[in-house]
JSON list of C-alpha atoms in Angstrom, two decimals:
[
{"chain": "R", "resi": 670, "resn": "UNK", "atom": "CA", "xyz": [-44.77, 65.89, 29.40]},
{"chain": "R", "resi": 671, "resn": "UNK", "atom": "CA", "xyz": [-47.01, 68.47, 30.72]},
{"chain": "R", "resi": 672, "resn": "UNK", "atom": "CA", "xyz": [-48.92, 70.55, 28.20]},
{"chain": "R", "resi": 673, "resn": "UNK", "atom": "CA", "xyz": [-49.57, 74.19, 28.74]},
{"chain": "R", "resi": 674, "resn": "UNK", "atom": "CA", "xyz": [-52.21, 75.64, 30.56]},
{"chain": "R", "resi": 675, "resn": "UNK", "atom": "CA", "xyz": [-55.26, 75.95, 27.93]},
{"chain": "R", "resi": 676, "resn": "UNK", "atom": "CA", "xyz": [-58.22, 78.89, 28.24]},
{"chain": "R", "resi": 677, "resn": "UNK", "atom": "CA", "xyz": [-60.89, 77.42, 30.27]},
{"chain": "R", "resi": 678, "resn": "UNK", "atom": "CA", "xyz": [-63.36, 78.75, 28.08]},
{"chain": "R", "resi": 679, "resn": "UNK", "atom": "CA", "xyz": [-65.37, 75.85, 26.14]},
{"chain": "R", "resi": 680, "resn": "UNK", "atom": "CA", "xyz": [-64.20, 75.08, 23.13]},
{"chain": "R", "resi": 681, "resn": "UNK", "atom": "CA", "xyz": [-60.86, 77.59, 23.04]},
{"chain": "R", "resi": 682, "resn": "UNK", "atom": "CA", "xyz": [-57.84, 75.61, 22.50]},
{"chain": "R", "resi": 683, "resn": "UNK", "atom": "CA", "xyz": [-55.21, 78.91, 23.23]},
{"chain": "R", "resi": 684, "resn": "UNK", "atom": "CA", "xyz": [-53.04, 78.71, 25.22]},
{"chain": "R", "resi": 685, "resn": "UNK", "atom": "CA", "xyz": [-53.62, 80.43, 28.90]},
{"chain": "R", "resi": 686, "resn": "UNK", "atom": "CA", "xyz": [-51.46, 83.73, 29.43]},
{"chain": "R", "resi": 687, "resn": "UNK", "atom": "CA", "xyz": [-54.14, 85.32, 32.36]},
{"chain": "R", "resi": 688, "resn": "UNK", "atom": "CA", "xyz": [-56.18, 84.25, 35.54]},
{"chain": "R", "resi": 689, "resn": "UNK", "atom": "CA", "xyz": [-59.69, 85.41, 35.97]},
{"chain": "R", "resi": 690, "resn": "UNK", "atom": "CA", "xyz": [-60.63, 85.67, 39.61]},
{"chain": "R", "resi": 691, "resn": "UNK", "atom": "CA", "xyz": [-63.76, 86.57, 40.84]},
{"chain": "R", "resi": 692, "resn": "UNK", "atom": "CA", "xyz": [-64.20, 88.65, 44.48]},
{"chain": "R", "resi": 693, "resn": "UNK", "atom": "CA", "xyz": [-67.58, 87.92, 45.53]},
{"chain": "R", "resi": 694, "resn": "UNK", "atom": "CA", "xyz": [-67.74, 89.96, 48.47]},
{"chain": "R", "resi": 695, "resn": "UNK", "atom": "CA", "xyz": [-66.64, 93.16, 46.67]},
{"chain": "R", "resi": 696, "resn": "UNK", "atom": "CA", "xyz": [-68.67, 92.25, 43.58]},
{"chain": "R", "resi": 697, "resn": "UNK", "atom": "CA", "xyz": [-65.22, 92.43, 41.40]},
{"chain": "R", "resi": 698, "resn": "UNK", "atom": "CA", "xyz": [-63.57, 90.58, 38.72]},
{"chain": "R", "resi": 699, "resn": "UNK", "atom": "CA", "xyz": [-60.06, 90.56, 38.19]},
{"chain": "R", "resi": 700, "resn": "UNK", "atom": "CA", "xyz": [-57.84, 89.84, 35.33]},
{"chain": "R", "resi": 701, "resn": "UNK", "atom": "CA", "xyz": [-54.00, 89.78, 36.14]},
{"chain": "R", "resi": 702, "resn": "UNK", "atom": "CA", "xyz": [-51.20, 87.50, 34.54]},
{"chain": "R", "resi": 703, "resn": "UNK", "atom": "CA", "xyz": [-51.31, 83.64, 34.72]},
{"chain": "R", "resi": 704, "resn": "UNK", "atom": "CA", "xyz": [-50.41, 82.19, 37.95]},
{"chain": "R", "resi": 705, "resn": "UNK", "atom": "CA", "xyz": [-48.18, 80.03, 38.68]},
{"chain": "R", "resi": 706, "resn": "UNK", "atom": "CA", "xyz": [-50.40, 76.89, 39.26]},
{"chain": "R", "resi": 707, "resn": "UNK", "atom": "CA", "xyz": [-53.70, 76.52, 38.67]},
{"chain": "R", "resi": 708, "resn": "UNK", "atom": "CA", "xyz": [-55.88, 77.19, 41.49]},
{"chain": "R", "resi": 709, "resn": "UNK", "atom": "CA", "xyz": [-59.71, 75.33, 42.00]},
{"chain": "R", "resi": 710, "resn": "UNK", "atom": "CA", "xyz": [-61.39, 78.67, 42.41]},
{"chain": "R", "resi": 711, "resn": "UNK", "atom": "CA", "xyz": [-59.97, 80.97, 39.06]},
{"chain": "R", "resi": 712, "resn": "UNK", "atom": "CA", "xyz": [-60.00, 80.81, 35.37]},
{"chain": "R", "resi": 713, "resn": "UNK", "atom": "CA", "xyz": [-56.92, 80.33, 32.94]},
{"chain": "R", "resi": 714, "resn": "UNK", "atom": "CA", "xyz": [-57.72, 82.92, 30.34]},
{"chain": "R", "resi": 715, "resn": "UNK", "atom": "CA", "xyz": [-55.97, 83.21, 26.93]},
{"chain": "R", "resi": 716, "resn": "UNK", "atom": "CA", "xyz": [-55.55, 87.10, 25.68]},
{"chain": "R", "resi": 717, "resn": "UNK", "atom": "CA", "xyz": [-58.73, 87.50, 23.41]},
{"chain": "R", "resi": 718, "resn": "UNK", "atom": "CA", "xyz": [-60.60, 86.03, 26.56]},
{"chain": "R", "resi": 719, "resn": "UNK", "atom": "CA", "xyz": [-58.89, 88.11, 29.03]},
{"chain": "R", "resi": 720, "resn": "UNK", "atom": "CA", "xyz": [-59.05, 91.43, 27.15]},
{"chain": "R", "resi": 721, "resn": "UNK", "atom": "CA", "xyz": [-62.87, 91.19, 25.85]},
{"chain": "R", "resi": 722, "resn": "UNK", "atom": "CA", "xyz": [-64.42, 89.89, 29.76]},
{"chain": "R", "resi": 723, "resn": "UNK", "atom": "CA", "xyz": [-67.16, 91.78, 30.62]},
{"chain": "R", "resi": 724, "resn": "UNK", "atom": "CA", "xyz": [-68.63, 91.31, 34.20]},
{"chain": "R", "resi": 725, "resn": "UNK", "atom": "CA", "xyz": [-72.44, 91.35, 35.40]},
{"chain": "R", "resi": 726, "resn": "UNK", "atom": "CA", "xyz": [-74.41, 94.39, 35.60]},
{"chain": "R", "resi": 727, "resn": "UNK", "atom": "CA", "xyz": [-73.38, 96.04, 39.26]},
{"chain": "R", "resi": 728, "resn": "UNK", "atom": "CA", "xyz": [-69.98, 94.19, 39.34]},
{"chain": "R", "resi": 729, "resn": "UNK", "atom": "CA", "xyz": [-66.28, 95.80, 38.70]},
{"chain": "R", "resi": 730, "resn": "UNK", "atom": "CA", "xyz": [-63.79, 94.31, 36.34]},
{"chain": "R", "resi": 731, "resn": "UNK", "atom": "CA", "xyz": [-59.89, 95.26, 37.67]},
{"chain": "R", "resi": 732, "resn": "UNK", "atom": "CA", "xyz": [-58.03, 94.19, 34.33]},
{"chain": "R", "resi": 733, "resn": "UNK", "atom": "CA", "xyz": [-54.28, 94.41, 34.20]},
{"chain": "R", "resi": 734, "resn": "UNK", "atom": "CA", "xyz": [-53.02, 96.93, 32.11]},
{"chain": "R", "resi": 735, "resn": "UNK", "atom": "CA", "xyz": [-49.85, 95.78, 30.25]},
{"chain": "R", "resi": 736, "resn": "UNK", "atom": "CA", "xyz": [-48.94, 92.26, 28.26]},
{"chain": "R", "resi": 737, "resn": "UNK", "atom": "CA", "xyz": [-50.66, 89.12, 28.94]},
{"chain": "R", "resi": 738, "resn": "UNK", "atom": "CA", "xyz": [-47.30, 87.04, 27.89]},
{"chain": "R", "resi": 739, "resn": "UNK", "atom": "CA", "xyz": [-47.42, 83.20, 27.93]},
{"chain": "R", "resi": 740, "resn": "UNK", "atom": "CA", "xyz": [-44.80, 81.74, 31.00]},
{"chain": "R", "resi": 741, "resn": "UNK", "atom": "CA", "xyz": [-41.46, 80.68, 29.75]},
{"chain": "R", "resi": 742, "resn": "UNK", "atom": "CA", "xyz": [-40.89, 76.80, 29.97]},
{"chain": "R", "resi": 743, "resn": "UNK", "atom": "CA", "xyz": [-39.61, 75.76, 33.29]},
{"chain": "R", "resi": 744, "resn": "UNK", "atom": "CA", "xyz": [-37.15, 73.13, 33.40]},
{"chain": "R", "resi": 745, "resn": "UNK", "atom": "CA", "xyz": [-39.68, 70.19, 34.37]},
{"chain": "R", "resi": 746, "resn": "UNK", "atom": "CA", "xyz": [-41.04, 70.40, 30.68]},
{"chain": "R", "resi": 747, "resn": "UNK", "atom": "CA", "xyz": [-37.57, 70.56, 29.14]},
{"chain": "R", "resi": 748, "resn": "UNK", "atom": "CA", "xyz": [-36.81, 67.62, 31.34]},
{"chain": "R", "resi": 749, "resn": "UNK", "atom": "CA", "xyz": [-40.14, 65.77, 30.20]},
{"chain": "R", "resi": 750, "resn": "UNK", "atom": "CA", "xyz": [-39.26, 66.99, 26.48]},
{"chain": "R", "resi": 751, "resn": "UNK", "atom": "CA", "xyz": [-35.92, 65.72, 26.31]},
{"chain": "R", "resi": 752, "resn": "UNK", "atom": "CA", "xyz": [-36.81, 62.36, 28.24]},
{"chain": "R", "resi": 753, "resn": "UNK", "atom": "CA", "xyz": [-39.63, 61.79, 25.34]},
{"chain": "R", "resi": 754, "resn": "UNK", "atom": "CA", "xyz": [-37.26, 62.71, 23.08]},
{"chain": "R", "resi": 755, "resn": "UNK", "atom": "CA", "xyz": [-34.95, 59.78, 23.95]},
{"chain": "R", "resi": 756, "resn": "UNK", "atom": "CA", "xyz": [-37.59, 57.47, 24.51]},
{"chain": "R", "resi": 757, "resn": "UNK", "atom": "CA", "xyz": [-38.74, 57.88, 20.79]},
{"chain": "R", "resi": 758, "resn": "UNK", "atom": "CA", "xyz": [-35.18, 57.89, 19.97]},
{"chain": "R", "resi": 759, "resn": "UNK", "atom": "CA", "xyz": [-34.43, 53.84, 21.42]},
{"chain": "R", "resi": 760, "resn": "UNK", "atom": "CA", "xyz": [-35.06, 50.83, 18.74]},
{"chain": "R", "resi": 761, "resn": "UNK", "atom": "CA", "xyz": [-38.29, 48.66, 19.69]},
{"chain": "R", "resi": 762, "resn": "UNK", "atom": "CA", "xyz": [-37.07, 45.76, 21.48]},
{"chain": "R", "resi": 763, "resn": "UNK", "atom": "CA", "xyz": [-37.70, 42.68, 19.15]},
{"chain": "R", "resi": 764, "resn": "UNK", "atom": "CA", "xyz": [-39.18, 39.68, 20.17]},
{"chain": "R", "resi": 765, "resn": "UNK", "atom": "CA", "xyz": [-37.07, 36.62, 20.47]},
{"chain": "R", "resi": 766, "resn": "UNK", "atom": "CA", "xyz": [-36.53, 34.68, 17.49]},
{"chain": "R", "resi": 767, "resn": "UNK", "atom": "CA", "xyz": [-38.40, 31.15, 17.50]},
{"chain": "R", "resi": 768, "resn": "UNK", "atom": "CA", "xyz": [-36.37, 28.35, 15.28]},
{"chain": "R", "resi": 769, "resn": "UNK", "atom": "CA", "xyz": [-39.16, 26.42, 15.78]},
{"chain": "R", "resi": 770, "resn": "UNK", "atom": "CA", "xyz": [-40.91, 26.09, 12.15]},
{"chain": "R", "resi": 771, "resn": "UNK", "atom": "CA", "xyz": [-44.27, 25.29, 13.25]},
{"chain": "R", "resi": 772, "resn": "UNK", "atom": "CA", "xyz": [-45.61, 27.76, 15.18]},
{"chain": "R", "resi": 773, "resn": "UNK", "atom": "CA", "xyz": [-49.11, 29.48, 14.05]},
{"chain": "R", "resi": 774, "resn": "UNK", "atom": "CA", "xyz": [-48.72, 32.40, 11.20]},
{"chain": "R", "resi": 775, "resn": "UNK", "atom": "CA", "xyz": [-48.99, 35.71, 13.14]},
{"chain": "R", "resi": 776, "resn": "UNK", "atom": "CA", "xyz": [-51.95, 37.60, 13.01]},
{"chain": "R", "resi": 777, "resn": "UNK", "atom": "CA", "xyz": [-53.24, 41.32, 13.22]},
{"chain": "R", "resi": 778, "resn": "UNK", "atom": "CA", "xyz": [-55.85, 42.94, 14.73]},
{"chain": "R", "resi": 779, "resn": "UNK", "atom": "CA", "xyz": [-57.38, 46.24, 13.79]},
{"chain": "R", "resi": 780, "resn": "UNK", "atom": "CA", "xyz": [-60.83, 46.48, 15.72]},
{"chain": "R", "resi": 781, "resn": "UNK", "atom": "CA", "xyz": [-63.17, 43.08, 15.70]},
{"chain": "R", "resi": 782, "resn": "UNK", "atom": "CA", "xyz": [-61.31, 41.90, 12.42]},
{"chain": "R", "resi": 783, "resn": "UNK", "atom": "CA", "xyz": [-58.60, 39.87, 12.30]},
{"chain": "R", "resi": 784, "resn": "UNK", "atom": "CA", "xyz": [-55.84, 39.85, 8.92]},
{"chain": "R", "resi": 785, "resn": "UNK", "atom": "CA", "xyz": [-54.19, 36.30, 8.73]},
{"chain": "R", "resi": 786, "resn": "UNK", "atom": "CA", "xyz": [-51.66, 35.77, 6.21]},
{"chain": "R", "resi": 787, "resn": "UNK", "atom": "CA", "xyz": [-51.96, 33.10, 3.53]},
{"chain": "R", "resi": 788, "resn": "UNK", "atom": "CA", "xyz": [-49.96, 29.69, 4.05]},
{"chain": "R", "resi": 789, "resn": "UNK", "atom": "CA", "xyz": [-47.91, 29.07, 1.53]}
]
């Protein structure tokens, strides 16, 4: 399943609900809603981020002036939720049962250690 879009700046974990682009040639910054897909060349902002940018000294910030909302679900992640969903849902398959009486005690692993069960 697809997670949302995240803030691009480091260490934010919001979610994304604007895109920062930057207009080199006109020495401009702007802040509108999230796109629709993220593009190489802009920056997923979450609201704190998007609301507090400041640009450099000489440059112009265009800022969009009404809610930064998060994008509804689309029907791919309901999809991928519901499909996840099931998949948790099904029983582990179970291995096939050996009558043989001899086979080696099972083991487990956790890391370079190994647990083997006493014989009895």
């Amino acid at each position: 399943m697809r997670s949302p879009r995240r803030c691009t700046r480091n260490g934010c974990p919001r979610q994304a609900v604007a895109t920062l682009t930057y207009v080199y040639n006109e020495s401009t910054a702007v802040v509108g809603p999230l796109a629709a897909f993220a593009e190489p060349h802009t920056y997923d902002l979450c609201e704190p981020h998007a609301r507090s940018l400041t640009a450099p000294r000489g440059w112009e910030v265009v800022r969009h002036e009404g809610e930064f909302e998060p994008p509804p679900p689309t029907t791919d992640d309901l999809v991928a939720l519901a499909e996840a969903v099931r998949e948790a849902a099904r029983p582990a398959p179970r291995p096939p049962q050996d009558e043989d009486q001899h086979r080696t005690p099972p083991t487990s692993r956790r890391g370079h250690l190994r647990v083997i069960p006493p014989t009895h």
